[in-house]
Structures are given as structure tokens and as C-alpha cells.
Coordinates of C-alpha atoms in Angstrom, one line a residue:
Chain A
M1 CA 0.0 0.0 0.0
K2 CA 1.3 3.4 -0.9
S3 CA -0.3 6.7 -0.4
E4 CA 0.0 10.3 -1.6
I5 CA -1.6 13.5 -0.3
L6 CA -3.3 15.5 -3.0
Y7 CA -4.0 19.3 -2.6
P8 CA -2.2 19.7 0.7
G9 CA -3.7 22.5 2.8
A10 CA -7.2 23.0 4.0
F11 CA -8.9 20.6 1.6
P12 CA -6.7 17.7 0.9
M13 CA -7.4 14.2 -0.3
V14 CA -5.4 11.0 0.0
R15 CA -4.7 8.8 -3.0
V16 CA -4.1 5.2 -1.8
Y17 CA -2.6 2.7 -4.2
L18 CA -3.6 -0.9 -3.4
A19 CA -1.8 -3.9 -4.9
D20 CA -4.0 -6.9 -5.9
G21 CA -5.7 -8.3 -2.8
E22 CA -4.6 -5.4 -0.5
T23 CA -7.1 -3.6 1.7
V24 CA -7.3 -0.3 3.5
K25 CA -9.8 0.5 6.3
A26 CA -11.2 4.0 6.4
E27 CA -13.5 6.0 8.5
S28 CA -17.1 5.2 7.2
G29 CA -18.0 7.8 4.5
A30 CA -14.4 8.7 3.8
M31 CA -14.2 7.3 0.3
V32 CA -14.6 9.8 -2.5
A33 CA -13.8 7.8 -5.5
A34 CA -12.1 4.4 -6.4
S35 CA -11.0 2.2 -9.4
P36 CA -13.5 -0.3 -10.5
T37 CA -11.3 -3.1 -9.2
I38 CA -12.0 -1.9 -5.6
D39 CA -14.8 -3.5 -3.5
I40 CA -16.3 -1.7 -0.5
E41 CA -17.0 -3.8 2.5
S42 CA -18.4 -2.5 5.7
K43 CA -16.7 -4.2 8.5
M44 CA -17.0 -4.0 12.2
E45 CA -13.4 -3.8 13.4
G46 CA -13.1 -6.0 16.5
G47 CA -16.3 -7.7 15.9
F48 CA -19.8 -6.5 16.7
L49 CA -19.1 -5.8 20.3
G50 CA -15.8 -4.1 19.5
A51 CA -17.6 -1.9 17.0
L52 CA -20.5 -1.3 19.4
S53 CA -18.2 -0.3 22.2
R54 CA -16.3 2.0 19.9
K55 CA -19.5 3.5 18.8
M56 CA -21.1 3.9 22.2
L57 CA -17.9 4.8 24.0
S58 CA -15.7 6.9 21.8
G59 CA -18.4 8.2 19.5
E60 CA -16.4 7.0 16.6
K61 CA -18.3 5.6 13.7
F62 CA -19.9 2.2 14.3
F63 CA -18.5 0.7 11.1
F64 CA -15.3 1.2 9.3
Q65 CA -15.4 0.7 5.7
T66 CA -12.9 -1.7 4.2
L67 CA -11.8 -1.1 0.6
R68 CA -10.4 -4.2 -1.0
A69 CA -8.5 -4.5 -4.3
S70 CA -10.3 -7.8 -5.0
R71 CA -10.2 -7.7 -8.8
G72 CA -6.8 -6.3 -9.4
A73 CA -4.6 -3.4 -8.3
G74 CA -6.3 0.0 -8.1
E75 CA -6.5 3.4 -6.3
V76 CA -8.9 4.9 -3.8
L77 CA -9.4 8.6 -2.9
L78 CA -10.2 9.3 0.6
A79 CA -11.1 12.6 2.3
P80 CA -12.2 13.6 5.9
T81 CA -15.4 15.4 6.7
V82 CA -13.9 18.6 8.1
P83 CA -11.6 21.0 6.4
G84 CA -8.0 20.4 7.6
E85 CA -4.7 18.7 7.0
I86 CA -4.0 15.0 6.6
V87 CA -0.9 13.4 8.1
V88 CA 0.5 9.9 7.1
M89 CA 2.7 8.0 9.5
D90 CA 4.2 4.6 9.5
L91 CA 3.5 2.3 12.4
D92 CA 6.4 0.0 13.2
G93 CA 4.8 -2.4 15.6
V94 CA 6.2 -0.8 18.7
N95 CA 4.9 2.8 18.5
E96 CA 1.4 3.3 19.7
Y97 CA -0.7 6.4 19.1
M98 CA -3.6 7.6 21.2
V99 CA -6.0 9.4 18.8
Q100 CA -8.9 11.6 19.8
K101 CA -12.2 10.2 18.4
D102 CA -12.5 12.3 15.3
G103 CA -8.9 12.0 14.2
F104 CA -8.7 8.7 12.5
L105 CA -9.1 8.7 8.7
A106 CA -7.6 5.5 7.4
G107 CA -5.2 2.7 8.1
A108 CA -3.5 -0.2 6.4
E109 CA -4.6 -3.7 7.0
G110 CA -2.0 -4.3 9.8
V111 CA -3.2 -1.3 11.8
K112 CA -5.1 -2.2 15.0
I113 CA -7.7 0.1 16.4
E114 CA -9.1 -0.3 19.9
S115 CA -11.1 1.9 22.3
K116 CA -9.3 2.7 25.4
M117 CA -10.7 4.0 28.7
Q118 CA -9.0 7.0 30.1
S119 CA -8.5 7.8 33.6
L120 CA -11.5 9.7 35.2
T121 CA -9.7 13.1 35.5
R122 CA -8.4 12.9 31.9
G123 CA -11.8 11.7 30.7
L124 CA -13.7 14.4 32.5
L125 CA -11.4 17.3 31.9
G126 CA -9.3 16.4 29.0
G127 CA -12.0 17.2 26.5
E128 CA -11.6 14.0 24.4
G129 CA -14.2 12.1 26.4
F130 CA -13.7 9.0 28.5
F131 CA -12.7 6.8 25.6
I132 CA -10.1 7.5 23.0
L133 CA -8.7 5.3 20.2
K134 CA -5.6 3.4 20.7
I135 CA -4.0 2.7 17.4
S136 CA -1.0 0.3 17.1
G137 CA 0.2 -2.4 14.7
T138 CA 2.1 -2.0 11.5
G139 CA 1.6 -0.1 8.3
Q140 CA 0.5 3.4 7.2
L141 CA -1.9 5.3 9.4
M142 CA -3.7 8.5 8.3
L143 CA -5.0 11.0 10.7
N144 CA -6.9 14.1 9.9
S145 CA -7.3 17.4 11.8
F146 CA -9.4 20.5 11.9
G147 CA -7.1 23.1 10.4
A148 CA -3.5 22.4 10.0
I149 CA -1.7 19.6 11.8
H150 CA 1.4 20.5 13.9
K151 CA 3.8 18.1 15.3
I152 CA 5.4 18.7 18.6
E153 CA 8.5 16.6 19.3
L154 CA 9.5 16.0 22.9
K155 CA 12.8 14.8 24.2
P156 CA 12.8 12.7 27.4
N157 CA 11.4 14.8 30.3
E158 CA 10.8 17.8 28.0
E159 CA 7.4 19.4 28.7
Y160 CA 4.9 21.2 26.6
I161 CA 1.5 22.7 27.3
V162 CA -1.4 22.1 24.9
D163 CA -4.9 23.4 25.0
N164 CA -6.9 20.1 25.3
S165 CA -9.4 20.9 22.4
H166 CA -6.4 21.2 20.0
L167 CA -5.2 17.6 20.6
V168 CA -5.2 15.1 17.7
A169 CA -2.9 12.3 18.7
W170 CA 0.0 11.5 21.0
T171 CA 2.4 8.6 21.4
S172 CA 1.9 6.3 24.4
T173 CA 5.5 7.1 25.6
T174 CA 4.3 10.6 26.6
T175 CA 2.4 11.3 29.7
Y176 CA 0.2 14.2 30.5
N177 CA -1.5 15.9 33.4
I178 CA -4.5 18.2 33.2
E179 CA -4.1 21.5 35.0
K180 CA -5.5 24.9 35.1
A181 CA -4.0 27.3 32.6
S182 CA -3.4 30.1 35.1
S183 CA -2.5 29.8 38.7
G184 CA -6.0 31.1 39.8
W185 CA -9.3 29.7 38.8
I186 CA -10.7 33.1 37.9
A187 CA -7.8 33.8 35.6
S188 CA -8.1 30.3 34.1
L189 CA -11.7 30.9 33.2
T190 CA -11.3 34.5 31.9
S191 CA -8.2 33.8 29.9
G192 CA -10.3 31.5 27.7
E193 CA -7.9 28.7 28.4
G194 CA -9.7 26.9 31.2
L195 CA -7.7 23.6 31.3
V196 CA -4.7 22.6 29.5
C197 CA -2.6 19.4 29.2
R198 CA 0.9 19.4 30.3
F199 CA 2.7 16.7 28.2
R200 CA 6.0 15.2 29.1
G201 CA 8.3 13.5 26.7
P202 CA 9.7 11.5 25.1
G203 CA 7.4 11.2 22.2
V204 CA 5.4 13.1 19.7
V205 CA 2.2 15.1 20.1
Y206 CA 0.1 16.1 17.1
I207 CA -2.1 19.1 17.4
Q208 CA -4.6 20.9 15.2
S209 CA -4.4 24.6 14.5
R210 CA -8.2 25.1 15.0
N211 CA -10.5 24.2 17.8
P212 CA -13.7 22.6 16.5
G213 CA -15.7 23.4 19.6
S214 CA -14.9 27.1 19.4
F215 CA -15.5 27.1 15.7
G216 CA -18.9 25.6 16.3
N217 CA -19.8 28.3 18.8
W218 CA -18.6 31.0 16.5
I219 CA -20.6 29.8 13.5
R220 CA -23.8 29.3 15.6
Q221 CA -24.4 33.1 15.7
F222 CA -24.8 33.1 11.9
I223 CA -27.3 30.3 11.7
P224 CA -30.8 31.8 11.5
V225 CA -33.2 30.6 14.2
S226 CA -36.0 28.7 12.6
E227 CA -39.5 29.5 13.6
Chain B
M1 CA 20.8 -7.6 11.1
S2 CA 17.2 -6.7 11.3
S3 CA 14.6 -8.2 13.6
I4 CA 11.1 -7.4 14.8
P5 CA 11.3 -4.3 17.0
N6 CA 10.3 -4.7 20.6
A7 CA 11.4 -1.4 22.1
L8 CA 11.7 2.4 21.3
C9 CA 14.9 4.2 21.8
F10 CA 15.0 8.0 22.4
G11 CA 18.0 10.3 22.5
D12 CA 20.1 12.8 20.6
G13 CA 20.0 12.3 16.9
L14 CA 17.1 9.9 17.0
P15 CA 13.5 10.6 15.8
A16 CA 11.2 12.2 18.4
A17 CA 8.7 9.4 18.1
G18 CA 11.5 7.0 19.1
A19 CA 13.7 4.7 17.1
P20 CA 12.3 1.3 16.9
C21 CA 14.9 -1.4 17.8
H22 CA 15.3 -4.9 18.9
V23 CA 16.5 -5.7 22.5
V24 CA 18.2 -8.9 23.4
L25 CA 18.8 -9.6 27.1
S26 CA 21.9 -11.5 28.3
A27 CA 23.4 -12.3 31.7
D28 CA 25.5 -9.1 31.9
G29 CA 23.5 -6.6 30.0
L30 CA 21.3 -5.8 27.1
R31 CA 22.2 -5.5 23.4
L32 CA 20.4 -3.0 21.3
I33 CA 20.0 -4.0 17.7
P34 CA 18.9 -1.2 15.3
L35 CA 16.5 -1.8 12.4
E36 CA 17.8 -1.3 8.9
G37 CA 18.3 2.3 8.0
S38 CA 18.1 3.5 11.5
Q39 CA 20.3 6.2 12.9
L40 CA 20.8 4.1 15.9
V41 CA 24.1 2.3 16.3
E42 CA 24.2 -1.2 17.7
E43 CA 25.5 -1.2 21.3
S44 CA 25.7 -3.3 24.4
V45 CA 24.8 -1.8 27.8
A46 CA 25.8 -3.4 31.0
Y47 CA 23.1 -3.7 33.7
S48 CA 25.3 -1.7 36.0
A49 CA 25.0 1.4 33.7
L50 CA 21.2 1.3 33.6
S51 CA 18.7 3.3 35.7
V52 CA 15.2 1.9 35.8
A53 CA 11.8 3.6 36.2
A54 CA 8.1 3.3 35.2
G55 CA 6.8 5.5 32.5
G56 CA 4.4 6.0 29.6
L57 CA 0.9 7.2 29.4
D58 CA -0.4 4.6 31.8
H59 CA 2.9 4.2 33.7
D60 CA 2.9 0.6 32.4
Q61 CA 6.1 0.8 30.4
L62 CA 9.6 0.1 31.7
V63 CA 12.0 3.0 31.1
L64 CA 15.7 2.3 31.0
S65 CA 18.2 5.2 30.7
W66 CA 21.9 5.3 30.4
T67 CA 24.6 7.6 28.9
T68 CA 26.6 6.7 25.8
G69 CA 29.6 9.0 25.6
A70 CA 28.2 12.4 25.8
S71 CA 24.6 11.7 24.9
A72 CA 21.8 10.2 27.0
R73 CA 19.7 7.3 25.8
T74 CA 16.3 6.3 27.0
L75 CA 14.7 3.0 26.1
Y76 CA 10.9 2.2 26.5
L77 CA 9.9 -1.3 26.9
K78 CA 6.2 -2.0 26.5
D79 CA 6.0 -5.8 25.7
P80 CA 5.0 -7.5 29.0
A81 CA 7.0 -10.6 28.2
L82 CA 10.2 -8.6 27.6
I83 CA 9.6 -6.7 30.9
V84 CA 9.2 -10.0 32.8
A85 CA 12.3 -11.4 31.2
F86 CA 14.3 -8.2 32.1
R87 CA 13.2 -8.5 35.7
R88 CA 14.3 -12.1 35.8
T89 CA 17.8 -11.5 34.3
A90 CA 18.5 -8.2 35.9
P91 CA 21.2 -8.3 38.7
P92 CA 20.2 -7.8 42.4
E93 CA 21.5 -4.2 42.4
L94 CA 18.7 -3.3 40.0
T95 CA 16.0 -5.2 41.9
A96 CA 15.3 -2.3 44.3
S97 CA 14.6 0.2 41.5
L98 CA 12.6 -2.5 39.5
E99 CA 10.5 -3.1 42.5
R100 CA 9.9 0.6 42.9
A101 CA 8.9 0.8 39.2
A102 CA 6.6 -2.1 39.6
E103 CA 5.1 -0.5 42.7
H104 CA 4.5 2.7 40.8
V105 CA 2.7 0.7 38.1
R106 CA 0.6 -1.1 40.8
R107 CA -0.3 2.2 42.5
A108 CA -1.2 3.9 39.2
R109 CA -3.5 0.9 38.3
H110 CA -4.9 0.7 41.8
S111 CA -5.8 4.5 41.9
H112 CA -7.2 4.3 38.4
R113 CA -9.5 1.5 39.5
L114 CA -10.3 3.2 42.8
V115 CA -11.2 6.4 41.1
W116 CA -13.4 4.6 38.6
G117 CA -14.8 2.4 41.2
S118 CA -15.8 5.2 43.5
A119 CA -17.2 7.3 40.6
V120 CA -19.4 4.3 39.5
G121 CA -20.2 3.8 43.2
I122 CA -21.3 7.4 43.7
V123 CA -23.5 7.3 40.6
L124 CA -25.1 4.0 41.8
G125 CA -25.5 5.2 45.3
L126 CA -27.2 8.4 44.1
G127 CA -29.5 6.2 42.0
L128 CA -30.4 4.0 44.9
L129 CA -30.9 6.9 47.2
L130 CA -33.3 8.5 44.7
W131 CA -35.1 5.2 44.2
F132 CA -35.4 3.9 47.8
G133 CA -34.8 7.1 49.8
S134 CA -37.3 9.3 48.0
D135 CA -39.6 9.1 51.0
L136 CA -36.8 10.3 53.3
I137 CA -36.0 13.1 51.0
V138 CA -39.7 14.2 50.8
E139 CA -40.0 14.0 54.6
W140 CA -36.9 16.1 54.9
A141 CA -38.2 18.7 52.5
V142 CA -41.6 18.8 54.1
A143 CA -40.2 19.3 57.6
R144 CA -38.7 22.4 56.2
I145 CA -41.9 24.0 55.1
P146 CA -43.1 26.6 57.7
I147 CA -46.7 26.1 59.0
E148 CA -47.5 29.6 57.6
W149 CA -46.8 28.6 54.1
E150 CA -48.8 25.5 54.5
Q151 CA -51.7 27.5 55.8
K152 CA -51.5 30.0 52.9
L153 CA -51.4 27.2 50.4
G154 CA -54.3 25.4 52.1
E155 CA -56.3 28.6 52.4
A156 CA -56.0 29.4 48.7
V157 CA -57.3 25.9 47.8
Y158 CA -59.9 26.0 50.4
Q159 CA -61.4 29.4 49.3
D160 CA -61.3 28.1 45.7
A161 CA -63.0 24.8 46.6
L162 CA -65.8 26.4 48.7
S163 CA -66.6 29.2 46.2
K164 CA -68.5 26.6 44.1
E165 CA -70.3 25.1 47.1
T166 CA -73.1 26.0 49.5
V167 CA -71.5 26.3 52.9
L168 CA -73.7 25.9 55.9
K169 CA -73.1 28.9 58.2
E170 CA -75.4 27.9 61.1
G171 CA -77.8 25.3 62.4
S172 CA -77.5 22.2 64.5
A173 CA -75.3 20.4 61.9
V174 CA -72.7 23.1 62.0
G175 CA -72.9 23.2 65.8
A176 CA -72.5 19.5 66.0
V177 CA -69.4 19.5 63.7
Q178 CA -67.9 22.4 65.6
E179 CA -68.4 20.5 69.0
M180 CA -66.7 17.5 67.6
T181 CA -63.8 19.5 66.2
Q182 CA -63.5 21.3 69.5
R183 CA -63.4 18.1 71.5
L184 CA -60.8 16.5 69.2
T185 CA -58.5 19.5 68.8
D186 CA -58.5 20.1 72.6
K187 CA -56.7 16.8 73.0
I188 CA -54.0 17.5 70.3
P189 CA -50.7 18.2 72.2
H190 CA -48.7 21.1 70.8
N191 CA -51.2 21.8 68.0
P192 CA -49.6 24.2 65.6
Y193 CA -52.7 24.5 63.4
K194 CA -55.8 26.5 63.7
F195 CA -58.4 24.1 62.4
Q196 CA -61.3 25.3 60.3
V197 CA -64.0 22.9 59.6
S198 CA -66.8 23.7 57.1
V199 CA -70.0 21.8 56.4
V200 CA -70.9 21.8 52.7
Q201 CA -74.4 21.1 51.5
S202 CA -74.0 18.2 49.0
P203 CA -75.3 14.7 48.6
V204 CA -71.7 13.6 48.1
V205 CA -70.6 11.2 50.9
N206 CA -67.2 12.7 51.6
A207 CA -64.9 14.7 53.8
F208 CA -61.4 15.9 53.1
A209 CA -58.6 17.8 54.7
L210 CA -56.2 20.4 53.1
P211 CA -52.8 21.2 54.3
G212 CA -52.8 24.0 56.9
G213 CA -55.8 22.7 58.8
Y214 CA -58.7 23.3 56.5
V215 CA -61.4 20.4 56.7
V216 CA -64.6 20.1 54.7
V217 CA -67.4 17.7 55.7
Y218 CA -70.3 17.1 53.3
T219 CA -73.9 16.8 54.5
G220 CA -74.1 13.6 52.5
L221 CA -71.7 12.0 54.8
M222 CA -73.6 13.3 57.9
K223 CA -76.9 11.8 56.6
K224 CA -75.4 8.5 56.2
A225 CA -73.9 8.4 59.7
E226 CA -75.9 6.8 62.4
S227 CA -74.3 8.7 65.2
G228 CA -72.2 11.7 66.0
E229 CA -69.4 9.4 66.9
E230 CA -69.2 8.0 63.3
V231 CA -68.8 11.5 61.9
A232 CA -66.2 12.4 64.6
G233 CA -64.3 9.2 63.6
V234 CA -64.0 10.5 60.0
L235 CA -63.2 13.9 61.3
S236 CA -60.4 12.6 63.6
H237 CA -59.0 10.7 60.6
E238 CA -58.9 13.8 58.5
L239 CA -57.4 16.0 61.2
N240 CA -54.6 13.5 61.4
H241 CA -53.8 13.8 57.7
V242 CA -53.3 17.4 58.4
L243 CA -51.2 16.9 61.6
Q244 CA -49.0 14.3 59.8
R245 CA -48.7 16.8 56.9
H246 CA -49.7 14.0 54.4
G247 CA -51.0 16.5 51.8
L248 CA -47.7 18.3 51.7
E249 CA -45.8 15.0 51.4
R250 CA -47.9 13.9 48.5
M251 CA -47.6 17.4 46.9
V252 CA -43.8 17.4 47.2
K253 CA -43.7 14.0 45.9
M254 CA -45.7 14.8 42.8
L255 CA -44.1 18.2 42.1
G256 CA -40.7 16.6 42.7
L257 CA -37.4 18.3 42.8
A258 CA -38.9 21.7 41.7
A259 CA -40.8 21.8 44.9
V260 CA -37.9 20.7 47.0
A261 CA -35.8 23.4 45.4
S262 CA -38.4 26.1 46.1
I263 CA -38.6 25.0 49.7
V264 CA -34.9 25.1 50.1
L265 CA -34.7 28.5 48.5
G266 CA -37.5 29.7 50.7
D267 CA -39.7 30.6 47.7
Q268 CA -43.3 30.1 49.1
Q269 CA -45.0 32.0 46.2
G270 CA -43.2 29.8 43.8
L271 CA -44.4 26.6 45.6
I272 CA -47.9 27.7 45.7
G273 CA -47.7 28.9 42.1
L274 CA -46.0 25.6 41.1
A275 CA -48.9 23.6 42.7
K276 CA -51.5 25.7 40.9
E277 CA -49.7 25.8 37.7
L278 CA -49.5 22.1 37.5
G279 CA -53.2 21.8 38.1
L280 CA -52.6 19.8 41.2
N281 CA -55.9 19.2 42.7
L282 CA -55.3 19.0 46.5
V283 CA -59.0 18.4 47.0
T284 CA -58.9 15.0 45.2
L285 CA -55.3 14.3 46.2
K286 CA -55.0 10.6 46.9
F287 CA -53.0 9.6 50.0
G288 CA -50.7 6.6 50.0
R289 CA -51.7 3.4 51.8
E290 CA -49.1 4.1 54.5
Q291 CA -50.5 7.6 55.1
E292 CA -54.0 6.2 55.4
T293 CA -52.9 3.7 58.0
E294 CA -51.1 6.3 59.9
A295 CA -54.1 8.6 59.9
D296 CA -56.3 5.7 61.0
V297 CA -54.1 4.8 63.9
T298 CA -53.5 8.3 65.1
G299 CA -57.1 9.1 64.4
I300 CA -58.4 6.4 66.6
R301 CA -56.0 7.4 69.4
L302 CA -57.3 10.9 69.2
L303 CA -60.8 9.7 69.5
S304 CA -59.9 7.8 72.5
D305 CA -58.1 10.7 74.1
A306 CA -61.2 12.9 73.4
R307 CA -63.4 10.3 75.0
I308 CA -65.4 9.8 71.9
A309 CA -66.4 6.1 71.3
P310 CA -63.8 5.0 68.8
D311 CA -65.7 2.0 67.4
G312 CA -68.0 4.4 65.5
M313 CA -65.2 5.1 63.1
I314 CA -64.7 1.5 62.2
G315 CA -68.3 0.6 62.0
F316 CA -69.1 3.5 59.8
F317 CA -66.2 2.8 57.3
E318 CA -67.2 -0.9 57.2
R319 CA -70.9 -0.2 56.6
L320 CA -70.4 2.4 53.9
S321 CA -67.9 0.3 52.0
E322 CA -70.3 -2.7 52.0
K323 CA -73.4 -0.8 50.9
D324 CA -72.4 1.8 48.5
K325 CA -68.9 1.0 47.4
A326 CA -69.3 2.6 44.0
R327 CA -71.1 5.7 45.1
V328 CA -69.3 6.7 48.2
E329 CA -66.7 9.4 47.2
L330 CA -64.9 8.9 50.4
F331 CA -63.6 5.5 49.4
S332 CA -62.2 6.7 46.1
T333 CA -59.6 8.4 48.2
H334 CA -59.9 6.2 51.2
P335 CA -60.3 2.6 50.0
M336 CA -61.6 0.4 52.8
S337 CA -60.2 -3.1 53.0
A338 CA -60.7 -6.0 55.3
A339 CA -57.0 -5.6 56.3
R340 CA -57.5 -2.0 57.1
A341 CA -60.5 -2.8 59.4
E342 CA -58.6 -5.5 61.1
R343 CA -55.6 -3.1 61.7
L344 CA -58.0 -0.6 63.2
K345 CA -59.7 -3.2 65.4
A346 CA -56.3 -4.4 66.7
E347 CA -55.3 -0.8 67.4
L348 CA -58.6 -0.3 69.3
A349 CA -58.0 -3.4 71.4
A350 CA -54.6 -2.1 72.4
L351 CA -55.9 1.3 73.6
P352 CA -56.7 1.8 77.3
K353 CA -60.4 1.5 78.0
R354 CA -61.9 4.9 78.6
S355 CA -65.5 5.5 79.3
P356 CA -66.8 7.6 76.4
E357 CA -68.6 10.9 77.1
P358 CA -71.6 11.6 74.9
F359 CA -72.0 14.7 72.7
S360 CA -74.3 17.5 73.9
F361 CA -76.4 17.3 70.7
D362 CA -78.9 14.8 69.8
W363 CA -77.9 13.1 66.5
K364 CA -81.6 12.6 65.4
N365 CA -82.2 16.3 65.6
V366 CA -79.1 17.1 63.6
Q367 CA -80.1 14.7 60.8
E368 CA -83.6 16.1 60.8
S369 CA -82.3 19.6 60.5
L370 CA -80.1 18.5 57.5
A371 CA -83.2 17.0 55.9
K372 CA -85.1 20.3 56.2
S373 CA -82.2 22.3 54.9
E374 CA -82.0 20.3 51.7
P375 CA -85.3 20.5 50.0
N376 CA -84.2 18.7 46.9
K377 CA -83.6 15.5 48.7

């Protein structure tokens, strides 16, 4: 499986080349176009219960779609729902990524996706909910963001502070604590940065340059109220 | 040589996400084998050069660090089998820090479980409290309602209910009811209520009590009664609904949390408004079985204290329920059952025997006056 990002920027697409018999799993609804040799199967990753728990718990889509080059090699075009960048990374079998629920776009056959329960404080305050996706295995993984995607590289014990709603993915070698943005509660609330995550390396944290929640609030004022 | 990676190595010149590598354990140290094309150089590290800790997002990874020349290296082991193997082959001088790391992991898992367990416990506990403890919450809320509010609430409903009825102002029936009420209320210790009893001209066989001490007796009920003691029995039962604040309890239960909130906030107008807004009809408010039993038992004691023959109450209830079950309004809110009669009889038997004192009125005269005042029947 090979991939290429088309139209990098706000409205990208991924072109995935599949050899005969190869598959790629994608977020349901992500397929834009495909060669006639490609079959689309809807598959519940991790079985029915796994899919159900993913749906109920992390809010991720119930089904992933599996695109299989069953009648010869071909290509698939995939795109996320929201405007924003796509990043492709290679999983080597040891690295493990925690991905917030809307961040997954597609992955090779060897990519394993599980729902993972967070600790209560992280779940309550972290802004990603109680359940996130734990993605491991081997092969290419494609994540998407809202806005541009930015990679923060952390050396061992190096720290970085991230507004929790801008999180996309982070490696499991990092740790993070949730804390108030300012020393006082009032200042935390009035600064518009109520809670932040303090990450500690080693590892990589991917963040998105726009906050979907804030964007939603901003756009709401322009939506006419229906009678 | 390239193998399946089982660890991630961090350090200067290595990728931030870690360089995947293969770790082989031996008796005197570990050997780091880089994957093909990696910036990592194959090296052997003696156990004595290593420092050990727990790390990673869930503190479940083993972190080994050492220095190679001028640069520091950190190795993350995640594979449980590899971690176990490392603990087995590591020399005794590392055991202490390994134990510390393991303890760290155990503590992290334990607190994780503890926090989730207590969160689930609190939610379950609250659910159970609401399910089984709602009566306690209602009682707690009702105990906080001042008598004045109750009276205001009752008065509003009372005026409303009587505005559509013919209220008897004088006559022997009114006098008789007032005498009964007087004798009963005289025997109530620490009575916070000023009871008001009205006689309403109506063929309906009924009597009801409103919060705050407002009691209504219908002439229909008085005509059916064979003695003053029977009416006094009903009256005593109704007075006890008021004394036990049953009406308020039902109301708070039906209005729910909104009522509790307005009680806690001291918003009496809100409470009265809420009751009216929801069209809660206090007149036809049904009491629960426990409340009926409570009013029965306390009612019969009050009769005994007031030296009014208490068996009138039981006899009247039984007779009415047999004859006109369908037509007697009283039983739509006060269903009579054999069990209830038994309970009353048992209670009566347990009371000290007191010689009853008759009323000053003649019941036959009262009933005749009622017949005269109602030309339609």
C-alpha cells in the first residue's frame, strides 16, 4: 500500500494505491472515488461488540469501511469530513498512538484500532471524552485534523502545554496531566484557556491549528433561528 | 541484522517518536540491535550502567536510561513478556529500582481502579438513594416547610373549593361538627394548626382535609352516619392527615425536585404557584396506603383521648364500604379493605379502655335539620 496526499492544505485528499488483494480501512464515508477493481465492504473492526463499544464509548463511527482491491490493483481517493490537513505516519509495531475520536481517517490492514478507557480526570477534563482510540500495529496510518496539523517533538522529560481541544494524537510514551491554565481559577476561566494538558516526553504530540468546539460556537451566531 | 522491533529508543539524533529497535537480554546486560536504515548504532549496555523507572501514558512501560559517551539514551519497553524477562535476568542491584517501578505501576492501576470504582459507586449510590430514599428526601423537605406557608397554600385551595359550594353557616349540623372538632383539637398536644371545619351542603358522601388545617365535611356523609361518633371518627382521621402533613408530602412527591428546590430556597410564592400551575388538585389528592394507615391509627387514638367512642369510626367505614362502594366518594380516596378494618380493630383493642362521654347534641335532631335544609332530597 502506498499513499500520496493531494492538494495539501485545507482541503486535501489521500490517494491510496492498493496492490492486488490489499485492503485499507477507512472512516465510514471517507471514500470519495475508487478504481472499478476496488470493492467496498463495511466491516466492524473488533467484531460486533468491539464496534458497538467503539460507537457507544468513543463516539467513533460504528462501522469502518474496508476497501479491498479484490479484482486487481487500483486506487482509492479518501477525504475527511472537516476541512483540515491529513498526516500519514508509518507504524512500526512498537509505536502506539492515542487518537482523539475524530482524528482517524484510514489505516493499512495491519493497523489495529481499539477503544481505550482514560482515567477519570483525563476523561472528565481532557475534552476528548472517557474513551479514545488506541492505534497500534504495522503499516500506514492516516490522521486528519481540523485546520493544519502541527507536530510537537518532545525529548525525554521535556514538557509542553497544549490546550486540550487542540489535541489530535500522541504517542503512548508521553504522559500528560491536566491542569489549570493560570494559577488562579478566575484567571483560568477569563483567559479563555480553562484547562490545559501538560505533556512530558519522550514522544510526539500532534495538534490541530483550529478548535472545532470554538468554531462551532462562532458559527452558531450566523445560523438563522428557525420558527 | 534486522529483527522485529520490541522497544523504542530515544535520544540525541534519534526521531522524536523514538527509534524502533530490537532488544536482546543476556546475563551481563542488554544488546540494542537497530533496524535497517536506523540512525541508531548497535550497542551493548551493562546492567550496572542502567537506571530503571516506570513511564508512559499509563505508567505501564519500563523505562531504561543510560549515557553513551556524551549523549543520554532512553529505552521504552512495552512488551509485557520482555519486561518480565528483564526482571528475571537483571542483577540484584537493579532489583530495588525495579520493585519501585513495579510498585509505581501497581499504584497507578490501583488508583485508576479506585477512582473509577468510586465514581461508579457514587452514581449507583445516588441512583439507589433516589429510588429507595425518596420518602426520606420528601420528609426532609416537608419538615422544612413553615406552617404559615402550608396555611397560605391550604387557604388558597380552600377558598377556591368552597366558592362553588353551598357552605352551611349555622344550624345544628354546624354546631355538632364544631363541637366534635373542639373536643378533638383540645386533645391534640402542641397543636400548631388553627383548624377550620366547614359543612358543605351536598349529597356527596365525603370529607377531606387540606394542608394547613382546612377540613370540609359534606352533608351527604352526615346523613349516612348513624351517630355523631361516626362523623367524629371521619373527622379525627382527616385531622390527622393534616397533623402528619400528608397532603404536603404527596404534593412534594408529585411536584418533585422543583418543589424541594423552592422549599430550600424559601420561595413560598413559587411553591404555591407551582402547585396551581400544574393543576394539582389538592381536594382530590390521593393519599398513600401508609399515610391512610397512619391517619387511621393516630385518628383512633385521638378519638380515645377525646373520650369519643372510637368504634363508631370502624363501623361507619365498614358499613359504607359494604353498601355503596361505588357511590361513596370517600372511598375513592380512602379505600376500605378488610385488612384496614382489622388493623383498626387491633389498634382499638390495644388502647386503654376509657368510658366515652356523649356529645351534647342529639344526632336525630341534627339529621332532621339536615333533611329540612335540603329541599331537593
